[in-house]
């Protein structure tokens, strides 16, 4: 049976509600080990695979995720479409906590990460077109799924990918806003560009966990992030179920 889509779960999403688990598979890759076994399952009669980006114990920080191994493992299983769920901070007014956003652009501020498959033993230098980093087909599917599930989403936004694992300073957030960014997170890159290199149709459902630094009067607390993610990830799960409605 063809895999309908793969889900990469971010912070707060280590399983999919309603997924009838068939089996879990350990996949070894030329780029090392993925974040964990791949979970195979069924939702509404459709085959889905799931991988927790930060590990099923949520113990892999964003700068240490083996993005190449994760994407290569999914590709090797025959996956063609990937939905990435990510917890983010909100910068611009629409990006309030618990909001779901389907971003359409990325600005990459990460460094030192293994960010390409095209580096050794090449017959020629390889470039990819990354003008529009997210797959239109999967973005449209997410937007339709949100409507099907009755979940309100913001349909556009620019995701600033920072290094982490620390949160940003208020001055850094002001810079990101001047650069045109609406959201800030730590996992969009190189995940999105590696997916493009492998020919995977990839898009993100971002869950706003908190206002970014300097965007509210209070300090950012982990308790606040946890509470907001509890609400936001419940909506994300409903959206994912909507993908097969």
PDB file of C-alpha atoms in Angstrom, residues 74-188:
ATOM      1  CA  UNK A  74      11.807   8.413   4.934  1.00  0.00           C
ATOM      2  CA  UNK A  75      12.805   8.536   1.270  1.00  0.00           C
ATOM      3  CA  UNK A  76      14.155   4.985   1.437  1.00  0.00           C
ATOM      4  CA  UNK A  77      10.751   3.759   2.618  1.00  0.00           C
ATOM      5  CA  UNK A  78       9.034   5.187  -0.442  1.00  0.00           C
ATOM      6  CA  UNK A  79       7.716   8.359   1.175  1.00  0.00           C
ATOM      7  CA  UNK A  80       6.886  11.143  -1.297  1.00  0.00           C
ATOM      8  CA  UNK A  81       5.023  13.677   0.887  1.00  0.00           C
ATOM      9  CA  UNK A  82       6.184  14.992   4.253  1.00  0.00           C
ATOM     10  CA  UNK A  83       4.324  17.117   6.786  1.00  0.00           C
ATOM     11  CA  UNK A  84       6.679  18.642   9.357  1.00  0.00           C
ATOM     12  CA  UNK A  85       5.172  19.860  12.627  1.00  0.00           C
ATOM     13  CA  UNK A  86       7.254  22.447  14.492  1.00  0.00           C
ATOM     14  CA  UNK A  87       6.908  24.535  17.657  1.00  0.00           C
ATOM     15  CA  UNK A  88       7.794  28.191  17.017  1.00  0.00           C
ATOM     16  CA  UNK A  89       7.773  31.644  18.555  1.00  0.00           C
ATOM     17  CA  UNK A  90       5.506  34.373  17.212  1.00  0.00           C
ATOM     18  CA  UNK A  91       6.970  37.663  16.005  1.00  0.00           C
ATOM     19  CA  UNK A  92       4.311  39.555  14.045  1.00  0.00           C
ATOM     20  CA  UNK A  93       0.796  40.280  15.385  1.00  0.00           C
ATOM     21  CA  UNK A  94      -1.090  37.402  13.745  1.00  0.00           C
ATOM     22  CA  UNK A  95       1.337  34.842  15.159  1.00  0.00           C
ATOM     23  CA  UNK A  96      -0.142  34.654  18.630  1.00  0.00           C
ATOM     24  CA  UNK A  97       0.409  31.674  20.982  1.00  0.00           C
ATOM     25  CA  UNK A  98      -1.546  28.471  20.172  1.00  0.00           C
ATOM     26  CA  UNK A  99      -2.010  29.652  16.556  1.00  0.00           C
ATOM     27  CA  UNK A 100      -1.308  27.235  13.690  1.00  0.00           C
ATOM     28  CA  UNK A 101       0.597  28.660  10.723  1.00  0.00           C
ATOM     29  CA  UNK A 102       1.384  27.147   7.306  1.00  0.00           C
ATOM     30  CA  UNK A 103       4.521  29.115   6.361  1.00  0.00           C
ATOM     31  CA  UNK A 104       5.516  29.725   2.757  1.00  0.00           C
ATOM     32  CA  UNK A 105       9.032  31.155   3.169  1.00  0.00           C
ATOM     33  CA  UNK A 106      12.202  30.597   5.224  1.00  0.00           C
ATOM     34  CA  UNK A 107      15.203  32.688   6.212  1.00  0.00           C
ATOM     35  CA  UNK A 108      18.100  30.518   7.387  1.00  0.00           C
ATOM     36  CA  UNK A 109      20.224  31.752  10.311  1.00  0.00           C
ATOM     37  CA  UNK A 110      21.623  28.341  11.292  1.00  0.00           C
ATOM     38  CA  UNK A 111      25.284  27.389  11.092  1.00  0.00           C
ATOM     39  CA  UNK A 112      27.491  24.341  11.397  1.00  0.00           C
ATOM     40  CA  UNK A 113      24.791  21.842  10.493  1.00  0.00           C
ATOM     41  CA  UNK A 114      25.211  19.116   7.865  1.00  0.00           C
ATOM     42  CA  UNK A 115      22.983  20.851   5.341  1.00  0.00           C
ATOM     43  CA  UNK A 116      23.359  19.020   2.016  1.00  0.00           C
ATOM     44  CA  UNK A 117      23.622  15.594   0.437  1.00  0.00           C
ATOM     45  CA  UNK A 118      25.652  17.067  -2.438  1.00  0.00           C
ATOM     46  CA  UNK A 119      29.219  17.256  -1.138  1.00  0.00           C
ATOM     47  CA  UNK A 120      31.355  14.142  -1.770  1.00  0.00           C
ATOM     48  CA  UNK A 121      32.003  12.020  -4.873  1.00  0.00           C
ATOM     49  CA  UNK A 122      30.053  14.280  -7.196  1.00  0.00           C
ATOM     50  CA  UNK A 123      30.297  14.127 -10.969  1.00  0.00           C
ATOM     51  CA  UNK A 124      29.311  17.808 -11.068  1.00  0.00           C
ATOM     52  CA  UNK A 125      28.258  20.558  -8.686  1.00  0.00           C
ATOM     53  CA  UNK A 126      24.553  20.306  -7.953  1.00  0.00           C
ATOM     54  CA  UNK A 127      22.248  23.207  -7.118  1.00  0.00           C
ATOM     55  CA  UNK A 128      18.540  23.097  -6.262  1.00  0.00           C
ATOM     56  CA  UNK A 129      15.931  25.779  -6.884  1.00  0.00           C
ATOM     57  CA  UNK A 130      14.810  26.829  -3.410  1.00  0.00           C
ATOM     58  CA  UNK A 131      12.921  30.001  -4.355  1.00  0.00           C
ATOM     59  CA  UNK A 132       9.750  28.592  -2.821  1.00  0.00           C
ATOM     60  CA  UNK A 133      10.950  26.232  -0.087  1.00  0.00           C
ATOM     61  CA  UNK A 134       7.643  24.558   0.688  1.00  0.00           C
ATOM     62  CA  UNK A 135       5.752  22.234  -1.638  1.00  0.00           C
ATOM     63  CA  UNK A 136       2.591  23.867  -2.950  1.00  0.00           C
ATOM     64  CA  UNK A 137       0.761  20.544  -3.099  1.00  0.00           C
ATOM     65  CA  UNK A 138       1.344  19.690   0.560  1.00  0.00           C
ATOM     66  CA  UNK A 139       0.690  23.279   1.688  1.00  0.00           C
ATOM     67  CA  UNK A 140      -2.666  23.181  -0.106  1.00  0.00           C
ATOM     68  CA  UNK A 141      -3.418  19.797   1.468  1.00  0.00           C
ATOM     69  CA  UNK A 142      -2.709  21.238   4.931  1.00  0.00           C
ATOM     70  CA  UNK A 143      -4.929  24.256   4.299  1.00  0.00           C
ATOM     71  CA  UNK A 144      -7.737  22.024   3.029  1.00  0.00           C
ATOM     72  CA  UNK A 145      -7.272  19.701   6.010  1.00  0.00           C
ATOM     73  CA  UNK A 146      -7.573  22.638   8.386  1.00  0.00           C
ATOM     74  CA  UNK A 147     -10.866  23.616   6.768  1.00  0.00           C
ATOM     75  CA  UNK A 148     -12.063  20.013   6.904  1.00  0.00           C
ATOM     76  CA  UNK A 149     -11.161  19.784  10.599  1.00  0.00           C
ATOM     77  CA  UNK A 150     -12.544  23.207  11.493  1.00  0.00           C
ATOM     78  CA  UNK A 151      -9.109  24.461  12.597  1.00  0.00           C
ATOM     79  CA  UNK A 152      -8.213  28.117  12.082  1.00  0.00           C
ATOM     80  CA  UNK A 153      -4.766  28.624  10.535  1.00  0.00           C
ATOM     81  CA  UNK A 154      -2.679  31.487   9.198  1.00  0.00           C
ATOM     82  CA  UNK A 155      -2.064  30.611   5.550  1.00  0.00           C
ATOM     83  CA  UNK A 156       1.254  32.425   5.020  1.00  0.00           C
ATOM     84  CA  UNK A 157       4.347  33.424   6.946  1.00  0.00           C
ATOM     85  CA  UNK A 158       8.126  33.576   6.877  1.00  0.00           C
ATOM     86  CA  UNK A 159       9.930  31.194   9.231  1.00  0.00           C
ATOM     87  CA  UNK A 160      13.263  32.354  10.689  1.00  0.00           C
ATOM     88  CA  UNK A 161      15.385  29.268  11.375  1.00  0.00           C
ATOM     89  CA  UNK A 162      17.832  29.931  14.225  1.00  0.00           C
ATOM     90  CA  UNK A 163      20.529  27.727  15.691  1.00  0.00           C
ATOM     91  CA  UNK A 164      19.285  27.097  19.230  1.00  0.00           C
ATOM     92  CA  UNK A 165      18.974  25.494  21.608  1.00  0.00           C
ATOM     93  CA  UNK A 166      18.817  28.808  23.472  1.00  0.00           C
ATOM     94  CA  UNK A 167      15.980  31.193  22.757  1.00  0.00           C
ATOM     95  CA  UNK A 168      16.760  34.479  21.019  1.00  0.00           C
ATOM     96  CA  UNK A 169      17.475  37.895  22.494  1.00  0.00           C
ATOM     97  CA  UNK A 170      14.991  40.739  22.076  1.00  0.00           C
ATOM     98  CA  UNK A 171      17.492  42.491  19.798  1.00  0.00           C
ATOM     99  CA  UNK A 172      17.768  39.390  17.626  1.00  0.00           C
ATOM    100  CA  UNK A 173      13.998  39.226  17.309  1.00  0.00           C
ATOM    101  CA  UNK A 174      13.899  42.890  16.269  1.00  0.00           C
ATOM    102  CA  UNK A 175      16.457  42.035  13.589  1.00  0.00           C
ATOM    103  CA  UNK A 176      14.423  39.051  12.386  1.00  0.00           C
ATOM    104  CA  UNK A 177      11.332  41.228  12.155  1.00  0.00           C
ATOM    105  CA  UNK A 178      13.253  43.813  10.114  1.00  0.00           C
ATOM    106  CA  UNK A 179      14.302  40.944   7.851  1.00  0.00           C
ATOM    107  CA  UNK A 180      10.645  40.162   7.198  1.00  0.00           C
ATOM    108  CA  UNK A 181      10.245  37.120   9.452  1.00  0.00           C
ATOM    109  CA  UNK A 182       6.940  36.284  11.144  1.00  0.00           C
ATOM    110  CA  UNK A 183       7.954  33.190  13.094  1.00  0.00           C
ATOM    111  CA  UNK A 184      11.114  31.926  14.749  1.00  0.00           C
ATOM    112  CA  UNK A 185      12.051  28.282  15.244  1.00  0.00           C
ATOM    113  CA  UNK A 186      15.065  26.006  15.213  1.00  0.00           C
ATOM    114  CA  UNK A 187      14.293  23.087  12.886  1.00  0.00           C
ATOM    115  CA  UNK A 188      13.117  24.402   9.495  1.00  0.00           C
TER     116      UNK A 188
END
